[in-house]
Structure formats: C-alpha cells, structure tokens
mmCIF file with all atom_site columns, C-alpha atoms in Angstrom:
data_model
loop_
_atom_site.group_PDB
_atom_site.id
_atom_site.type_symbol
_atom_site.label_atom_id
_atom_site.label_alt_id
_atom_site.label_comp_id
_atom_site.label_asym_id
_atom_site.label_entity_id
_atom_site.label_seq_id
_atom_site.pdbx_PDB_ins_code
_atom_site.Cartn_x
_atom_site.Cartn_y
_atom_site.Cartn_z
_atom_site.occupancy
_atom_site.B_iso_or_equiv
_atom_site.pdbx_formal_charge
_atom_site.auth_seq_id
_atom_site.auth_comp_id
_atom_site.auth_asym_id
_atom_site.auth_atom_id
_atom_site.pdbx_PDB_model_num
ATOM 1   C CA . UNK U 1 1   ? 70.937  121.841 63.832  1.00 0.00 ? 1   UNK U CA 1
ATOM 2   C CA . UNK U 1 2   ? 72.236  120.597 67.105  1.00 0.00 ? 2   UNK U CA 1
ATOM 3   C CA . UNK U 1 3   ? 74.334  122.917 69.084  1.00 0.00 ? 3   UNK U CA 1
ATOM 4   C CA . UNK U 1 4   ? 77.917  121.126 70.760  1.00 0.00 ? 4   UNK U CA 1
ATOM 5   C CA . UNK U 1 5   ? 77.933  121.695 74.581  1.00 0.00 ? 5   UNK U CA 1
ATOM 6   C CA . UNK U 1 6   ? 80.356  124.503 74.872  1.00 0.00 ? 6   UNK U CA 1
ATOM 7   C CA . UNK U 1 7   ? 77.719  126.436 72.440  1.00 0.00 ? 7   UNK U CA 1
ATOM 8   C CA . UNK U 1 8   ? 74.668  125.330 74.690  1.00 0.00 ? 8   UNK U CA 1
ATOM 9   C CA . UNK U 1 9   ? 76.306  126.809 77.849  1.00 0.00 ? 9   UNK U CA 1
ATOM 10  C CA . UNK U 1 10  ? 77.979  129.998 76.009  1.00 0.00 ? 10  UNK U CA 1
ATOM 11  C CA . UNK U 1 11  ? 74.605  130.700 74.714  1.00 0.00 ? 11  UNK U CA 1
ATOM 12  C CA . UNK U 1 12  ? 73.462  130.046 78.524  1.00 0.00 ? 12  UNK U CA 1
ATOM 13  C CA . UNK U 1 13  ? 75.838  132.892 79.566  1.00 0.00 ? 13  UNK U CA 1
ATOM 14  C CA . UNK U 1 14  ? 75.616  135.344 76.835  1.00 0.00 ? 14  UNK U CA 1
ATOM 15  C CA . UNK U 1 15  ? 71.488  135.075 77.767  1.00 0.00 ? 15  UNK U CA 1
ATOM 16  C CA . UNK U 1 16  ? 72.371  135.655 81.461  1.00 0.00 ? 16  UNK U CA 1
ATOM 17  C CA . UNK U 1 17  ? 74.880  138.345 80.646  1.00 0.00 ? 17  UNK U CA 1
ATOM 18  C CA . UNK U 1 18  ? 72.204  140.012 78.321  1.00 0.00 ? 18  UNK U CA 1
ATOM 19  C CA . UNK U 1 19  ? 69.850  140.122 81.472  1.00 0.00 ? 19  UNK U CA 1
ATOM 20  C CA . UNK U 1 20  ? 67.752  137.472 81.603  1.00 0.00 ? 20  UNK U CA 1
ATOM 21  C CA . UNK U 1 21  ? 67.349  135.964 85.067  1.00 0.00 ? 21  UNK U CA 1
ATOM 22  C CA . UNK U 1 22  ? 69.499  133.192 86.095  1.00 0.00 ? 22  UNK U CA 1
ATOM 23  C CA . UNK U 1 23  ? 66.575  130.799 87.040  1.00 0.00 ? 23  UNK U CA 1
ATOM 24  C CA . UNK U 1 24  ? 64.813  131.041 83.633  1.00 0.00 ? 24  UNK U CA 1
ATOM 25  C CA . UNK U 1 25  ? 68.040  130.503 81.951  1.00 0.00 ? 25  UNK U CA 1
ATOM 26  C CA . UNK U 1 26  ? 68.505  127.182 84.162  1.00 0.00 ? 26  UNK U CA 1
ATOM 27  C CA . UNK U 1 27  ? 64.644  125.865 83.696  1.00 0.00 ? 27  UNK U CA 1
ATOM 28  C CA . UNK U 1 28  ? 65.041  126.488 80.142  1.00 0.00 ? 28  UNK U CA 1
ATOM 29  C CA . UNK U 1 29  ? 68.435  124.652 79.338  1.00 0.00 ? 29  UNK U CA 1
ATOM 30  C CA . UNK U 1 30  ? 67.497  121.949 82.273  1.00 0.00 ? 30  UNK U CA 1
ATOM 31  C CA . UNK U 1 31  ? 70.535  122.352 84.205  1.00 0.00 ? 31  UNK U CA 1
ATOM 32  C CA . UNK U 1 32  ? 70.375  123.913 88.277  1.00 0.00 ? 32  UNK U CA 1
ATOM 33  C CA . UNK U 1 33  ? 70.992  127.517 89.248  1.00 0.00 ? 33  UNK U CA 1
ATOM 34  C CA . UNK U 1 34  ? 74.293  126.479 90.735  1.00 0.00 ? 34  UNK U CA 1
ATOM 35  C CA . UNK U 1 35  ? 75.357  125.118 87.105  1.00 0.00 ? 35  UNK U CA 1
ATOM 36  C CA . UNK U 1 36  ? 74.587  128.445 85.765  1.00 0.00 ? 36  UNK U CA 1
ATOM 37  C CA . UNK U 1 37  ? 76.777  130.431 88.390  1.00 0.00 ? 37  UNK U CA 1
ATOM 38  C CA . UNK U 1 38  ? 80.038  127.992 87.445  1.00 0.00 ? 38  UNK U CA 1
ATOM 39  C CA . UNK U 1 39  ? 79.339  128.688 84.052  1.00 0.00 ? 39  UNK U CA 1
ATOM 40  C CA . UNK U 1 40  ? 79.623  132.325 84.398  1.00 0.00 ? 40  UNK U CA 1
ATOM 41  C CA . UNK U 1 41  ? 82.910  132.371 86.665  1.00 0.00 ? 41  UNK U CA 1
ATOM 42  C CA . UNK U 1 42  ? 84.729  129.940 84.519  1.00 0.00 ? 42  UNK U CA 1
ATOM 43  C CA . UNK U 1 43  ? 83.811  131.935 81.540  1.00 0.00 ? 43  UNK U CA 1
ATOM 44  C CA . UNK U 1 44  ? 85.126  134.611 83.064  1.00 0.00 ? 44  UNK U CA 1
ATOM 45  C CA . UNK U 1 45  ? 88.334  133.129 84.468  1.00 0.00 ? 45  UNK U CA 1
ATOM 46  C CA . UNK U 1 46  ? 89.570  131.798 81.345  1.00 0.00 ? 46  UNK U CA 1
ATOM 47  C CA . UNK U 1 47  ? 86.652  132.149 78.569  1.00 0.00 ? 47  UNK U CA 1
ATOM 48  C CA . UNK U 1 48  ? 85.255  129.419 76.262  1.00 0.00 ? 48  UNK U CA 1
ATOM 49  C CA . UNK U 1 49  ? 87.661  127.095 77.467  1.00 0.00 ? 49  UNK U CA 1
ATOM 50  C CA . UNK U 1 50  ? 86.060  127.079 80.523  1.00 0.00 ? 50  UNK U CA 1
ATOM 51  C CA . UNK U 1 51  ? 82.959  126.029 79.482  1.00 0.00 ? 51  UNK U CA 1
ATOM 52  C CA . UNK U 1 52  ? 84.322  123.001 78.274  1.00 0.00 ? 52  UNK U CA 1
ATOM 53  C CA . UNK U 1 53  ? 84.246  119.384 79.848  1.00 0.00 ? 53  UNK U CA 1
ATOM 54  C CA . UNK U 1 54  ? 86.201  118.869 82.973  1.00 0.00 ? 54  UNK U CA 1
ATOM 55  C CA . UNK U 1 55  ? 87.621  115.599 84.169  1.00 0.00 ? 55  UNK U CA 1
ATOM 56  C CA . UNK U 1 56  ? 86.806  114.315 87.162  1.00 0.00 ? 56  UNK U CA 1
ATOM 57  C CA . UNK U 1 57  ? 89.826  112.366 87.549  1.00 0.00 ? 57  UNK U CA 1
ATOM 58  C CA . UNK U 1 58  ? 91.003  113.536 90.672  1.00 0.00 ? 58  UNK U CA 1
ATOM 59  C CA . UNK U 1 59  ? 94.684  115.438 90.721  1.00 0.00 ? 59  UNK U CA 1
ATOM 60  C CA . UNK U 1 60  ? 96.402  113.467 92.794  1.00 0.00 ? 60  UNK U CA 1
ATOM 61  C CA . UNK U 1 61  ? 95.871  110.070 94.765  1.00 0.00 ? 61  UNK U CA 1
ATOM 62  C CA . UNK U 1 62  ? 95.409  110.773 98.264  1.00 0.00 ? 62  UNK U CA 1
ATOM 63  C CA . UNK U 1 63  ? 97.019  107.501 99.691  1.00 0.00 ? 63  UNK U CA 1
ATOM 64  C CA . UNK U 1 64  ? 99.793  107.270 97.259  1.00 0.00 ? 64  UNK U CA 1
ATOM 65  C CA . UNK U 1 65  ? 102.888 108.257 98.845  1.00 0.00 ? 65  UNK U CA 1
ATOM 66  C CA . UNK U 1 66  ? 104.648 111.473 97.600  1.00 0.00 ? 66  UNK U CA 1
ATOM 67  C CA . UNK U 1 67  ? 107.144 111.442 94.998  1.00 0.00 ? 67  UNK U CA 1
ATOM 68  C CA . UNK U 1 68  ? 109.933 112.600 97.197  1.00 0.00 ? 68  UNK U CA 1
ATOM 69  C CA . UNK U 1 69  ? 109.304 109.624 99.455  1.00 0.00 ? 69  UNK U CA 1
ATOM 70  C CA . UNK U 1 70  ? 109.043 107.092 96.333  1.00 0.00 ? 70  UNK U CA 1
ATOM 71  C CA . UNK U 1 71  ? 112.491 108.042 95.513  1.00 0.00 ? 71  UNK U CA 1
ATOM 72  C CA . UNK U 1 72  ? 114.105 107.456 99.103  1.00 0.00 ? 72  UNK U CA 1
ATOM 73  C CA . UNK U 1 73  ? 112.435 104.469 99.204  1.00 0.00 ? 73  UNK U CA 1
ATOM 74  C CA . UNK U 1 74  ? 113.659 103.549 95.563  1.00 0.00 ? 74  UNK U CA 1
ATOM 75  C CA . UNK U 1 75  ? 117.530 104.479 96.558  1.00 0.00 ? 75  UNK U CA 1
ATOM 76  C CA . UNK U 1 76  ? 117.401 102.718 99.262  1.00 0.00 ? 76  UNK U CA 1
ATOM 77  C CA . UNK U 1 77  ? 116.667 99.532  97.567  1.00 0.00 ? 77  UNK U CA 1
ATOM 78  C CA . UNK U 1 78  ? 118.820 99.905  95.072  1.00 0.00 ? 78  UNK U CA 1
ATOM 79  C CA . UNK U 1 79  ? 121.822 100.728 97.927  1.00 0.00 ? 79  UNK U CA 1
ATOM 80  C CA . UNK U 1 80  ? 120.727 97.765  99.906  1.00 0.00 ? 80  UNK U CA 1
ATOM 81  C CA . UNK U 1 81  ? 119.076 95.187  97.136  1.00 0.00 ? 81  UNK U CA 1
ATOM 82  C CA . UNK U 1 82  ? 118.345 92.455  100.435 1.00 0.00 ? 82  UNK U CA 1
ATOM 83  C CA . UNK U 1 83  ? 116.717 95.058  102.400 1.00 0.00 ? 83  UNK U CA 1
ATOM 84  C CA . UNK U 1 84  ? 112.608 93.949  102.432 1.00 0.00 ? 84  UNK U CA 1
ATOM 85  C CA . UNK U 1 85  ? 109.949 95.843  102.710 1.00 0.00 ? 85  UNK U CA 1
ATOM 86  C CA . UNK U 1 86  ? 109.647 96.077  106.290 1.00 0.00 ? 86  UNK U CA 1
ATOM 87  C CA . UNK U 1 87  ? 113.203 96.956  107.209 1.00 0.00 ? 87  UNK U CA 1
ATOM 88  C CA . UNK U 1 88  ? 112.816 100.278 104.255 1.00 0.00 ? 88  UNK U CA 1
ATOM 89  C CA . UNK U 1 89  ? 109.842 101.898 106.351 1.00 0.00 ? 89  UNK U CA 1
ATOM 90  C CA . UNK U 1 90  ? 111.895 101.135 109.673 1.00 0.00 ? 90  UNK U CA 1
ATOM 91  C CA . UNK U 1 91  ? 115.113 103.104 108.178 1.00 0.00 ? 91  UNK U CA 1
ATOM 92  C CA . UNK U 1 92  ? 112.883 105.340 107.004 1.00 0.00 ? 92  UNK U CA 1
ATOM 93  C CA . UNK U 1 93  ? 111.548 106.467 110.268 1.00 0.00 ? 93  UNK U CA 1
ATOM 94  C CA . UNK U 1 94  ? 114.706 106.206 111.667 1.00 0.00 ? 94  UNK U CA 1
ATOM 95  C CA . UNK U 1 95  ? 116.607 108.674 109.530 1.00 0.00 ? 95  UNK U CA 1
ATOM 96  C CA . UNK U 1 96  ? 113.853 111.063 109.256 1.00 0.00 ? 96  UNK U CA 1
ATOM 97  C CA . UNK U 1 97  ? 111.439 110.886 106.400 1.00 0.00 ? 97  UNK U CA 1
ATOM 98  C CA . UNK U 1 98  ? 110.263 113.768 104.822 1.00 0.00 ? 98  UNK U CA 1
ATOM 99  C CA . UNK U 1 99  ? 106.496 112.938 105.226 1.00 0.00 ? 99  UNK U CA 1
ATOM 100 C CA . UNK U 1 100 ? 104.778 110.237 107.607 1.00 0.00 ? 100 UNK U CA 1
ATOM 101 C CA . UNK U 1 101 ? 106.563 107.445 107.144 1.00 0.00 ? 101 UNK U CA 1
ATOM 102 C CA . UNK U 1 102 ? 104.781 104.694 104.701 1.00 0.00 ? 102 UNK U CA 1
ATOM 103 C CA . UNK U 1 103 ? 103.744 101.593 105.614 1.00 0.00 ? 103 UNK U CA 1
ATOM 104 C CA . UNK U 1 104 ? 105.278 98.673  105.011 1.00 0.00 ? 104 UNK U CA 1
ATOM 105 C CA . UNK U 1 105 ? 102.406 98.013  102.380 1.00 0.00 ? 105 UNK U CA 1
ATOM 106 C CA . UNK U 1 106 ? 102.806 101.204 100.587 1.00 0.00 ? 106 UNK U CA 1
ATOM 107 C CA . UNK U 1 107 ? 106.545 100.559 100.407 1.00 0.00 ? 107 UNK U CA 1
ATOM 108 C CA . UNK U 1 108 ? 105.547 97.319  98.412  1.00 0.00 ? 108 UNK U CA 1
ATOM 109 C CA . UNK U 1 109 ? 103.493 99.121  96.158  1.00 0.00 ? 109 UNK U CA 1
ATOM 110 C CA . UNK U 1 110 ? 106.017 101.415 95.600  1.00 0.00 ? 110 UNK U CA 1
ATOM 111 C CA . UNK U 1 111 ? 109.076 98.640  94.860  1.00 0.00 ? 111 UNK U CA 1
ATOM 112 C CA . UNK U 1 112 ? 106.735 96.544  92.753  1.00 0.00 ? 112 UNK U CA 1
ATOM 113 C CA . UNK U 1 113 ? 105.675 99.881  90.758  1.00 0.00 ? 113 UNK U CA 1
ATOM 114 C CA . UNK U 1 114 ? 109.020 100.819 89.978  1.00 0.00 ? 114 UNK U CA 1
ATOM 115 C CA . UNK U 1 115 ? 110.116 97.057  89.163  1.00 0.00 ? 115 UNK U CA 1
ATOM 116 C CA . UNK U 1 116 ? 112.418 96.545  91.966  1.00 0.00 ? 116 UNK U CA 1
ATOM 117 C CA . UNK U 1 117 ? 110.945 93.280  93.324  1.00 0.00 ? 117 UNK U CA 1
ATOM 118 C CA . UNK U 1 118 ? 108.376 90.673  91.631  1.00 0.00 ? 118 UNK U CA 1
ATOM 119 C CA . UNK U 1 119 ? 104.531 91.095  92.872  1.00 0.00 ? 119 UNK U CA 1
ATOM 120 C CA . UNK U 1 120 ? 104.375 88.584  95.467  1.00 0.00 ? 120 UNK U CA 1
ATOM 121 C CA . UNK U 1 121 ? 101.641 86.048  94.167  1.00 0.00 ? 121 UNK U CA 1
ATOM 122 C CA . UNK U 1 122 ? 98.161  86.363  96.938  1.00 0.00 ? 122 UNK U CA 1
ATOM 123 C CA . UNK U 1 123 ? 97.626  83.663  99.213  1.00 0.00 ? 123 UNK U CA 1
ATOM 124 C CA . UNK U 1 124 ? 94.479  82.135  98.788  1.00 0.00 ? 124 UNK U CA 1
ATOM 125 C CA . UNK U 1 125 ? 91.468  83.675  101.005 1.00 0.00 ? 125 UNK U CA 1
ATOM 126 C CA . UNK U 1 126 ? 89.005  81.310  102.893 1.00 0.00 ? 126 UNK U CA 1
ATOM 127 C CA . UNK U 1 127 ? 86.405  81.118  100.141 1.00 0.00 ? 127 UNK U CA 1
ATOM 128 C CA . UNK U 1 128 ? 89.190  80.010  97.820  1.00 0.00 ? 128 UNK U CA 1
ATOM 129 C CA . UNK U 1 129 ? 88.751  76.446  99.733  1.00 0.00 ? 129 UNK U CA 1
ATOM 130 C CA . UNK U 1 130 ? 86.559  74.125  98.478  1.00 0.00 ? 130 UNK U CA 1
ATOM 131 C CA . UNK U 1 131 ? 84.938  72.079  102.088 1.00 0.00 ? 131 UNK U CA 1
ATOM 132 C CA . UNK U 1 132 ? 84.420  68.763  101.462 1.00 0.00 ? 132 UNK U CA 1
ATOM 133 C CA . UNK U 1 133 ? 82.815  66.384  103.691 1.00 0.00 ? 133 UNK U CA 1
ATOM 134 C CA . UNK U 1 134 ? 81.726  62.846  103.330 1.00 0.00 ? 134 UNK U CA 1
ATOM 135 C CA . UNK U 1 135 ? 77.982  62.654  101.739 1.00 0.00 ? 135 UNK U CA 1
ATOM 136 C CA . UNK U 1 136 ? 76.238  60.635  105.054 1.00 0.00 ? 136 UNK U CA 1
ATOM 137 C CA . UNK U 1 137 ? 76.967  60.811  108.910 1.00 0.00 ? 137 UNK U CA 1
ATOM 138 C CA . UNK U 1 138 ? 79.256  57.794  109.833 1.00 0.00 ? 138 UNK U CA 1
ATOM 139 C CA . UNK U 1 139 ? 81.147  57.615  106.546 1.00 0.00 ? 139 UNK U CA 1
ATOM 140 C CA . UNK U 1 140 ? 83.778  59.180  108.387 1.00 0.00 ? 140 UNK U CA 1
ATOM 141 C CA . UNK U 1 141 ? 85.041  60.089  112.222 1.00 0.00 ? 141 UNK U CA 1
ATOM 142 C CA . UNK U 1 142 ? 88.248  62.440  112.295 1.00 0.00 ? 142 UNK U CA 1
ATOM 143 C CA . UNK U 1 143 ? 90.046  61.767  115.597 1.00 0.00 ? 143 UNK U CA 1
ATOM 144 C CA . UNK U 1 144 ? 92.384  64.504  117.115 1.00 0.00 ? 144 UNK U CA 1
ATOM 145 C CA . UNK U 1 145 ? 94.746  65.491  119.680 1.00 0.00 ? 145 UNK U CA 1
ATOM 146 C CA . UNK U 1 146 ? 94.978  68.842  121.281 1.00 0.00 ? 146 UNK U CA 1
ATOM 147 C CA . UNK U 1 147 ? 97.414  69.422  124.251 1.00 0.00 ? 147 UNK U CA 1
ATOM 148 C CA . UNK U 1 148 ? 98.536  72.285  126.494 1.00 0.00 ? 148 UNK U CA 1
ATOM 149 C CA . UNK U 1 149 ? 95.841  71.657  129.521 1.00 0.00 ? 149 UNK U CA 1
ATOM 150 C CA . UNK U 1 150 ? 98.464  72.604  132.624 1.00 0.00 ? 150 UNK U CA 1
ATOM 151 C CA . UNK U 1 151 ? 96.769  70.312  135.686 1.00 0.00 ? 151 UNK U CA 1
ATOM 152 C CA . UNK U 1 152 ? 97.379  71.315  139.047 1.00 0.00 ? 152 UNK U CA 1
ATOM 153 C CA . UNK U 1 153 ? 100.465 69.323  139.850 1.00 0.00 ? 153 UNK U CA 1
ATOM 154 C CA . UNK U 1 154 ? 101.953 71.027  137.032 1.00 0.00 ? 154 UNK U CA 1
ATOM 155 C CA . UNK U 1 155 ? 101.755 68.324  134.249 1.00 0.00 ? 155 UNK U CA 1
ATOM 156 C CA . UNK U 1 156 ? 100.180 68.682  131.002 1.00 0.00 ? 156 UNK U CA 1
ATOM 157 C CA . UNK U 1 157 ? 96.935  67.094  129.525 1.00 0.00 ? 157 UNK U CA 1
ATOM 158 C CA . UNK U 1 158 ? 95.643  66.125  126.174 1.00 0.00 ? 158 UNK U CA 1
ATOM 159 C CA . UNK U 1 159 ? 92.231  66.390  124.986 1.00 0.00 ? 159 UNK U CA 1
ATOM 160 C CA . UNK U 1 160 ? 91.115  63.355  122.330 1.00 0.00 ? 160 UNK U CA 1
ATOM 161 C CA . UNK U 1 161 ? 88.259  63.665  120.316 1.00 0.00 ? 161 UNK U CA 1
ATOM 162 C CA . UNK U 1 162 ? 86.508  62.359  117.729 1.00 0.00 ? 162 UNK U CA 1
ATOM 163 C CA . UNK U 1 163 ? 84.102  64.178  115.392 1.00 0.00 ? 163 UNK U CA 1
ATOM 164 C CA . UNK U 1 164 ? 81.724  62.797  112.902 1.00 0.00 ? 164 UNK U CA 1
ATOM 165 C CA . UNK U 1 165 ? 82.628  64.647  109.201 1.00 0.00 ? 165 UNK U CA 1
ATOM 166 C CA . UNK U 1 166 ? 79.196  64.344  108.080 1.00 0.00 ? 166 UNK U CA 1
ATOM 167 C CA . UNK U 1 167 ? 77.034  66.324  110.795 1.00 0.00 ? 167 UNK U CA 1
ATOM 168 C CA . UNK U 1 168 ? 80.340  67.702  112.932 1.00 0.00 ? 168 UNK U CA 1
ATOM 169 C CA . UNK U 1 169 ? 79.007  65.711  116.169 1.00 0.00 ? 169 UNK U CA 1
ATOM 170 C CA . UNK U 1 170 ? 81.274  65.271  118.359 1.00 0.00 ? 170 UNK U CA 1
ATOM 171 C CA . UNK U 1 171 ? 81.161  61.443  119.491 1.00 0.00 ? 171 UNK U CA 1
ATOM 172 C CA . UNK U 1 172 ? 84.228  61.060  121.802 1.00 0.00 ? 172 UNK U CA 1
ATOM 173 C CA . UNK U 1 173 ? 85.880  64.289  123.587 1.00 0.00 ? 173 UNK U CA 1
ATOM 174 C CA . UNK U 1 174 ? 88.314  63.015  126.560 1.00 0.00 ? 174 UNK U CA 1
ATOM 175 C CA . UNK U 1 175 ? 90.743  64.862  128.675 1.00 0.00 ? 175 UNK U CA 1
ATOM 176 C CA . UNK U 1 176 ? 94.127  62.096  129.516 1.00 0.00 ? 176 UNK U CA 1
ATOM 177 C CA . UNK U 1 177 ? 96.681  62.423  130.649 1.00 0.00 ? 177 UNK U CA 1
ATOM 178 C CA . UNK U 1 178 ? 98.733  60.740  128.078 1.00 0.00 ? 178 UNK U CA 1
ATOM 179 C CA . UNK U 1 179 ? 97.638  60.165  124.415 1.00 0.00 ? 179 UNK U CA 1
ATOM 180 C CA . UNK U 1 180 ? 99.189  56.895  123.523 1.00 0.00 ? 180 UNK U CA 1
ATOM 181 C CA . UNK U 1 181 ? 97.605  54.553  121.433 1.00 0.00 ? 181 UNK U CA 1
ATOM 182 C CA . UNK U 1 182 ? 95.933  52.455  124.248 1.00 0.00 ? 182 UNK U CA 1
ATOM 183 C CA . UNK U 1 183 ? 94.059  55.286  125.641 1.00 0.00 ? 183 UNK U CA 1
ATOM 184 C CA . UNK U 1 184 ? 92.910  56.398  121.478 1.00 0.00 ? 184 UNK U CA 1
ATOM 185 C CA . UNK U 1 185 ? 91.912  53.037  121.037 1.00 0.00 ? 185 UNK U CA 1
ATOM 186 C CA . UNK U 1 186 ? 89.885  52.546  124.288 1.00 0.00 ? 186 UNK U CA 1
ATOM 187 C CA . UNK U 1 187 ? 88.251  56.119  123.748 1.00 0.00 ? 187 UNK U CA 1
ATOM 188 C CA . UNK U 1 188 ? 87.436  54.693  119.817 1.00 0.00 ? 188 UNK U CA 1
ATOM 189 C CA . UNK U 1 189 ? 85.829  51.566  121.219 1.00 0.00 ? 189 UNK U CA 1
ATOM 190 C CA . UNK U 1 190 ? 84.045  53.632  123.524 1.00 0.00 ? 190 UNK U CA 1
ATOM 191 C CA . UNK U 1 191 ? 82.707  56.097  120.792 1.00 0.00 ? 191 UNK U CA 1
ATOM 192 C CA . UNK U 1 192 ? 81.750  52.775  118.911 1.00 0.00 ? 192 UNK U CA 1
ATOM 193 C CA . UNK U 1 193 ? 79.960  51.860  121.644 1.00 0.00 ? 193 UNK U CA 1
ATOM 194 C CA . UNK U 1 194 ? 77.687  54.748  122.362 1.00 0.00 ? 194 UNK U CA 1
ATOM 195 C CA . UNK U 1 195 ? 77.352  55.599  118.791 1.00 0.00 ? 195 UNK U CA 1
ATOM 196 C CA . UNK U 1 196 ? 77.936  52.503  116.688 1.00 0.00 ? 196 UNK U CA 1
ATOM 197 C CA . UNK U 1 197 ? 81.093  52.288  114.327 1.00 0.00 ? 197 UNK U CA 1
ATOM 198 C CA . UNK U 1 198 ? 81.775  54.609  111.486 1.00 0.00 ? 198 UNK U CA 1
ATOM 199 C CA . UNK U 1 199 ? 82.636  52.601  108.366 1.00 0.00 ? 199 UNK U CA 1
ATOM 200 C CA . UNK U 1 200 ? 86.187  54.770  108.603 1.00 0.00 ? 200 UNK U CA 1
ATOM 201 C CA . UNK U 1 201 ? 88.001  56.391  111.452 1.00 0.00 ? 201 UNK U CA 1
#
C-alpha cells in the first residue's frame, strides 16, 4: 500500500518526535536534514496542513506596479481619455505618486491590462528581415549619396558611392562638391572603368 505524501512526512515527524535522530529519519525517507527541520515547524505551526504541498508561485510580482498606483493611473485615463502613456507617468510624478513613479512602459502594461487602450502591434526586430542580395558579384551596384561634410570655407560636401550587392565592395566612393547627375555619371563611368560594368546600376 502506498502511503500519500502528507502520510510519508507525518510519519517522518511522528518518528523524529518519538526520538529517533533527525539524520536517520532523512537517509531513510531520502529527503535532507533541512527538509526534516521544515517539516517539524510547519507541523507545529499549523499541523497536517502544513505538511502539505506548497506553491511556489511567488505572492506577489515584484515589478508589477502596486494596486494603489494601477488605479491612479486607471482614473487618470479615464479623466483625460487623449492623455498617452508618457504624459500619465509625467503627471504622476508631478502630483506626487504614492510609490516610485512607473515607467512609461509599466503604465502601458497597466492601460492595456485594464482595457483602456488596444496592445500596440510590435515592430518588427532585425531578424524579422529577410537580406537579399543578388546571387553573383556584378549583378548589381547600388549607388548612394550621403551629405553633411562641412569644408573649410563653410560649404557642404557629398560623398557618392557605389557598392557592389553581391560581395559589398565598394567600387566608387567620391567626396564632390555637388551631386548632380554629371558628376554620378562621370564617377559611374569611372567605376566601369576600373572594375568593368555591372549588368545593373
């Protein structure tokens, strides 16, 4: 006959409490010395009950703001509906909140939790994107412009370059001062020149 485990561990402390030594109690049952001990003091704080299972869901959530804070931040939603998130923790903090003031994240949480505003869908992260490149070097060159280069008489400078989308050489990279469409097309003809023609550009 198998014995539940509130039985096993009253047994356990009946044994200890009829003398036997705590460590033979533990080898026997297979359970540590320390396992033994809570045994005994919950059995004695509130008898077979405490030799039941506990949970080990924890009490409370430690970053979950307090209820007392959920429900300023609730009213004043509801007082000022186009209030966002960020402009809540800032009145907040302003008018004294009872606790540290939450974050604007936690004061999302807290809206979307008590239906107040609709979850805001995620953006997609990086390794959402799907890369795609062409399949051989010179399929492809992807020209560019990039400006804000302040030269010394106070004028500004472009930068044109060219990269291959293959192998990400870079096969034309020119500072000018001006990036017009005659300067583009001499710096293509140059890239051509030194590296032969892509079959696009």
């Amino acid at each position: 006959m198998e014995l539940s485990i509130v039985e096993q561990r009253y047994r356990a402390v009946l044994a200890v409490h009829a003398g036997q030594p705590v460590v033979e109690v533990a080898a026997r049952i297979g359970v540590s010395r320390q396992t033994i001990h809570s045994w005994l003091a919950r059995y004695a704080e509130v008898g077979l009950v405490g030799l039941e299972d506990r949970s080990r869901r924890p009490q409370g959530c430690a970053h979950q703001a307090p209820a007392e804070v959920e429900a300023l931040v609730c009213e004043l939603r509801r007082h000022h509906p186009r209030w966002g998130t960020r402009r809540i923790a800032f009145e907040l903090g302003r008018h004294g909140c009872p606790e540290p003031v939450p974050s604007r994240m936690t004061v999302y949480r807290i809206l979307v939790r008590h239906g107040l505003i609709e979850p805001v869908k995620k953006r997609r992260g990086r390794k959402d994107y799907v890369r795609w490149q062409r399949a051989r070097p010179m399929e492809l060159w992807q020209m560019d412009i990039v400006g804000g280069i302040m030269l010394a008489d106070g004028t500004e400078a472009k930068v044109v370059t060219g990269v291959d989308d293959h192998s990400r050489f870079c096969v034309i990279a020119q500072v000018v001062r001006r990036a017009t469409a005659g300067p583009s097309a001499w710096l293509l003809r140059m890239g051509c020149s030194a590296s032969g023609c892509p079959r696009k550009s």
